[in-house]
Coordinates of C-alpha atoms in Angstrom, one line a residue:
M22 CA 86.7 -52.9 -18.5
T23 CA 85.9 -56.5 -18.2
S24 CA 88.1 -59.4 -19.5
G25 CA 87.6 -60.3 -23.1
T26 CA 86.6 -57.0 -24.3
S27 CA 88.3 -55.9 -27.6
A28 CA 88.9 -52.3 -26.2
K29 CA 91.7 -53.7 -23.9
A30 CA 93.2 -55.9 -26.6
D31 CA 96.7 -54.2 -26.4
M32 CA 96.5 -53.2 -22.5
I33 CA 95.8 -55.3 -19.6
E34 CA 95.6 -54.5 -15.8
V35 CA 97.5 -56.9 -13.4
S36 CA 97.4 -57.4 -9.5
G37 CA 97.1 -60.0 -6.9
T38 CA 99.6 -60.8 -4.0
G39 CA 102.2 -58.1 -3.5
I40 CA 105.0 -60.7 -3.7
A41 CA 104.7 -60.8 -7.3
L42 CA 104.1 -57.0 -8.4
G43 CA 107.7 -56.7 -9.3
I44 CA 108.1 -59.7 -11.6
A45 CA 104.6 -58.8 -13.0
A46 CA 106.1 -55.4 -14.1
K47 CA 109.4 -57.0 -15.3
L48 CA 107.4 -59.5 -17.7
G49 CA 105.3 -56.5 -18.8
S50 CA 108.4 -54.8 -19.7
Q51 CA 109.6 -57.6 -21.6
L52 CA 106.3 -58.0 -23.7
H53 CA 106.5 -54.3 -24.4
S54 CA 110.1 -54.4 -25.7
G55 CA 109.1 -57.0 -28.2
S56 CA 105.8 -55.2 -29.1
P57 CA 105.4 -51.6 -28.1
A58 CA 101.6 -51.9 -28.6
D59 CA 101.4 -54.3 -25.7
K60 CA 101.2 -52.5 -22.3
V61 CA 100.8 -54.4 -19.0
T62 CA 99.8 -52.0 -16.1
V63 CA 100.6 -53.5 -12.5
L64 CA 97.9 -52.0 -10.1
P65 CA 98.8 -51.9 -6.2
S66 CA 98.5 -55.2 -4.4
M67 CA 95.1 -56.3 -3.9
G68 CA 96.3 -59.6 -1.9
S69 CA 95.9 -63.1 -3.3
G70 CA 92.3 -63.0 -2.5
G71 CA 91.5 -59.6 -3.4
G72 CA 93.0 -60.2 -6.7
L73 CA 91.2 -63.3 -7.5
K74 CA 87.8 -61.7 -6.6
A75 CA 88.8 -58.7 -9.0
L76 CA 89.7 -61.2 -11.8
R77 CA 86.5 -63.1 -11.0
D78 CA 84.4 -59.9 -11.4
G79 CA 86.3 -58.7 -14.7
I80 CA 87.9 -55.7 -12.9
I81 CA 91.4 -56.9 -13.9
D82 CA 92.8 -59.1 -16.6
A83 CA 95.3 -61.4 -14.6
S84 CA 96.3 -62.0 -11.2
F85 CA 99.0 -63.5 -9.1
S86 CA 98.1 -65.7 -6.1
A87 CA 100.2 -67.2 -3.4
R88 CA 97.4 -69.6 -2.4
K89 CA 95.7 -72.4 -4.2
L90 CA 92.3 -71.7 -5.9
K91 CA 89.4 -72.5 -4.1
D92 CA 86.5 -74.8 -5.8
S93 CA 84.2 -71.6 -6.0
E94 CA 86.7 -69.7 -8.0
K95 CA 87.4 -72.7 -10.0
A96 CA 83.8 -72.8 -10.9
H97 CA 84.0 -69.2 -12.2
G98 CA 86.6 -70.3 -14.7
L99 CA 89.7 -68.9 -12.9
H100 CA 92.6 -71.3 -13.6
E101 CA 96.3 -71.3 -12.8
T102 CA 98.4 -71.0 -16.0
H103 CA 102.2 -71.1 -14.9
C104 CA 103.7 -71.3 -11.4
M105 CA 106.9 -70.4 -9.8
R106 CA 108.5 -71.4 -6.5
T107 CA 110.7 -68.9 -4.4
P108 CA 112.4 -68.9 -1.0
L109 CA 110.7 -67.6 2.0
V110 CA 113.4 -65.7 3.7
F111 CA 114.4 -63.8 6.9
A112 CA 115.5 -60.4 5.9
T113 CA 117.2 -57.5 7.7
T114 CA 119.3 -54.4 6.8
H115 CA 121.6 -55.8 9.8
P116 CA 125.0 -56.3 8.0
A117 CA 125.7 -60.0 9.2
P118 CA 122.4 -61.9 9.8
G119 CA 124.4 -65.1 9.8
N120 CA 122.7 -68.3 10.0
F121 CA 119.6 -69.7 12.0
N122 CA 118.7 -73.2 12.5
Q123 CA 115.2 -74.0 12.3
S124 CA 115.1 -75.2 15.9
E125 CA 116.2 -71.6 16.8
L126 CA 113.5 -69.9 15.2
P127 CA 110.7 -70.2 18.0
E128 CA 113.1 -68.7 20.6
I129 CA 113.6 -65.6 18.6
Y130 CA 110.1 -65.0 18.6
E131 CA 109.6 -66.0 22.3
N132 CA 112.3 -63.7 23.4
I133 CA 111.2 -60.2 24.6
L134 CA 114.6 -58.7 23.8
P135 CA 116.5 -60.8 21.1
K136 CA 119.9 -59.8 20.0
W137 CA 122.0 -60.2 16.7
D138 CA 125.4 -62.3 17.3
D139 CA 127.1 -58.8 17.7
G140 CA 124.8 -57.8 20.6
T141 CA 122.6 -55.4 18.8
Q142 CA 118.9 -55.7 19.4
L143 CA 116.9 -57.9 16.9
K144 CA 113.6 -56.6 16.3
V145 CA 111.1 -59.1 14.7
I146 CA 108.5 -58.0 12.2
L147 CA 105.3 -60.0 11.9
R148 CA 103.3 -60.4 8.8
S149 CA 99.4 -60.1 8.8
R150 CA 97.5 -63.2 10.0
S151 CA 95.7 -63.1 6.7
G152 CA 98.9 -63.8 4.6
S153 CA 100.5 -67.2 3.7
E154 CA 103.8 -66.8 5.2
M155 CA 103.3 -67.3 8.6
P156 CA 100.7 -70.2 8.7
Y157 CA 103.2 -71.8 6.4
L158 CA 106.3 -71.3 8.6
A159 CA 104.2 -72.5 11.7
S160 CA 103.5 -75.8 9.9
K161 CA 107.0 -76.3 9.2
V162 CA 108.6 -75.4 12.5
P163 CA 107.5 -77.2 15.7
G164 CA 106.8 -74.6 18.5
L165 CA 106.7 -71.6 16.2
E166 CA 102.9 -71.3 15.9
K167 CA 102.8 -70.8 19.6
Q168 CA 105.5 -68.1 19.8
F169 CA 104.0 -66.4 16.8
E170 CA 100.7 -66.1 18.7
A171 CA 102.5 -64.7 21.8
A172 CA 104.3 -62.1 19.5
F173 CA 101.0 -61.0 18.1
K174 CA 99.8 -59.9 21.7
R175 CA 102.9 -57.8 22.0
P176 CA 102.4 -54.1 21.3
D177 CA 106.0 -53.4 20.6
I178 CA 106.2 -55.4 17.6
A179 CA 105.5 -54.2 14.1
I180 CA 103.1 -56.0 11.6
G181 CA 103.7 -55.7 7.9
T182 CA 100.0 -55.9 6.7
S183 CA 101.1 -56.1 3.1
D184 CA 104.2 -57.2 1.2
Q185 CA 105.0 -53.6 0.4
I186 CA 104.5 -52.2 4.0
N187 CA 106.4 -55.2 5.4
A188 CA 109.3 -54.1 3.2
S189 CA 109.2 -50.6 4.2
L190 CA 109.2 -51.8 8.0
V191 CA 112.3 -54.1 7.3
R192 CA 114.1 -51.1 5.8
E193 CA 113.1 -48.5 8.4
I194 CA 113.4 -50.3 11.7
T195 CA 116.9 -50.7 12.7
G196 CA 117.8 -54.3 13.6
S197 CA 114.8 -55.4 11.8
L198 CA 114.1 -59.1 10.8
G199 CA 111.3 -59.6 8.6
I200 CA 109.6 -62.6 6.8
M201 CA 109.3 -62.0 2.8
T202 CA 110.2 -63.8 -0.4
L203 CA 113.6 -63.7 -2.3
L204 CA 111.4 -63.0 -5.4
Q205 CA 110.1 -59.7 -3.9
I206 CA 113.5 -58.7 -2.9
K207 CA 115.0 -59.1 -6.2
A208 CA 112.5 -57.9 -8.4
E209 CA 112.0 -54.8 -6.3
E210 CA 115.6 -54.3 -5.9
L211 CA 115.5 -54.1 -2.3
D212 CA 118.8 -53.8 -0.4
F213 CA 118.4 -56.5 2.3
N214 CA 120.6 -59.0 3.6
L215 CA 119.4 -62.6 4.3
A216 CA 119.9 -65.2 7.0
S217 CA 120.9 -68.6 5.8
I218 CA 118.6 -71.6 7.3
D219 CA 120.2 -74.8 8.6
G220 CA 123.6 -73.4 6.6
V221 CA 121.8 -73.1 3.3
K222 CA 121.6 -69.8 1.4
P223 CA 118.1 -69.0 -0.1
S224 CA 118.2 -68.8 -4.0
A225 CA 116.1 -70.3 -6.8
A226 CA 118.9 -73.2 -7.1
T227 CA 118.2 -74.2 -3.4
V228 CA 114.5 -74.0 -3.8
S229 CA 114.7 -76.1 -6.8
D230 CA 117.0 -78.9 -5.3
R231 CA 115.0 -78.7 -2.1
S232 CA 118.1 -77.9 0.2
Y233 CA 116.7 -74.6 1.2
P234 CA 113.7 -75.6 3.6
F235 CA 111.2 -72.9 3.2
S236 CA 109.4 -71.6 0.0
L237 CA 106.1 -70.1 -1.4
R238 CA 104.3 -71.2 -4.6
V239 CA 103.1 -68.1 -6.8
C240 CA 101.0 -68.6 -9.8
L241 CA 99.6 -66.5 -12.7
V242 CA 95.8 -67.0 -12.6
L243 CA 93.6 -66.1 -15.8
P244 CA 90.0 -66.0 -16.1
K245 CA 87.7 -68.1 -18.2
K246 CA 88.1 -66.2 -21.3
P247 CA 91.2 -64.3 -21.1
T248 CA 92.3 -61.6 -23.3
H249 CA 95.0 -62.2 -26.1
L250 CA 97.5 -60.2 -24.1
A251 CA 96.6 -61.8 -20.9
R252 CA 97.6 -65.2 -22.8
K253 CA 100.9 -63.6 -24.1
L254 CA 101.6 -62.6 -20.6
A255 CA 101.2 -66.3 -19.4
E256 CA 103.5 -67.4 -22.6
Q257 CA 106.1 -64.8 -21.6
M258 CA 106.4 -66.4 -18.2
I259 CA 107.7 -69.8 -19.6
S260 CA 109.6 -68.3 -22.6
P261 CA 113.3 -68.7 -22.4
E262 CA 113.6 -65.0 -21.7
G263 CA 111.0 -65.0 -19.2
Q264 CA 112.2 -68.1 -17.6
K265 CA 115.8 -66.7 -17.2
M266 CA 114.7 -63.5 -15.9
I267 CA 112.4 -65.2 -13.2
F268 CA 115.3 -67.6 -12.2
D269 CA 117.6 -64.5 -11.8
M270 CA 114.8 -63.0 -9.7
G271 CA 114.9 -66.0 -7.3
A272 CA 112.3 -68.1 -8.4
S273 CA 112.2 -71.6 -10.1
P274 CA 109.3 -73.2 -12.3
S275 CA 106.7 -75.3 -10.1
D276 CA 104.0 -77.5 -11.1

């Protein structure tokens, strides 16, 4: 079961952040189409930290991470191979989310009964404190950290404890407003509408040219001695076929 063993030369198990599970499955399908003996099994989300720990311990063969590697992880030989950057978006099933200016975001989370422009109730969904999304946004928008903290104390606000649970809450709660990535939405074919930020729509192109203000970096991480197929998965990410698919799914290459 450990990385580097010949018994798994034509099959690997991948996990990590839930943001990337959909794109991991699509990359695996591309590999399998070109070489039917190559099989990539995508496990349920372990989160960035959990995936890296499982990779370090040889439980999985490759992991996607939405945070930078710690020195202790690097000391075990874990290393980033290829990375992508995807918009961090405000998603909803509301038919017309419109535009939010960055300066308006703290008020949305401060308001006990926020409303959409058509007067219907807007119901914010928070992400888990352990995730990357909310600390990142709090660092980017003045006043947002304080309002996030106040929102966490409210019993009426749902919390997406994983990327997939978060998506379910956005889908099931009428008037929802959730924080998630465009990569997850497109790769998992989620039927959500997205708010523009400062008049800019989220896309791989607007992240690449930096006109859209919010994004997360997601990297494929391999162990010190990756299997042959794990290396092939990394190569698939930067192949013309892989790069086109990743761009179509809402992410652009990142260093």
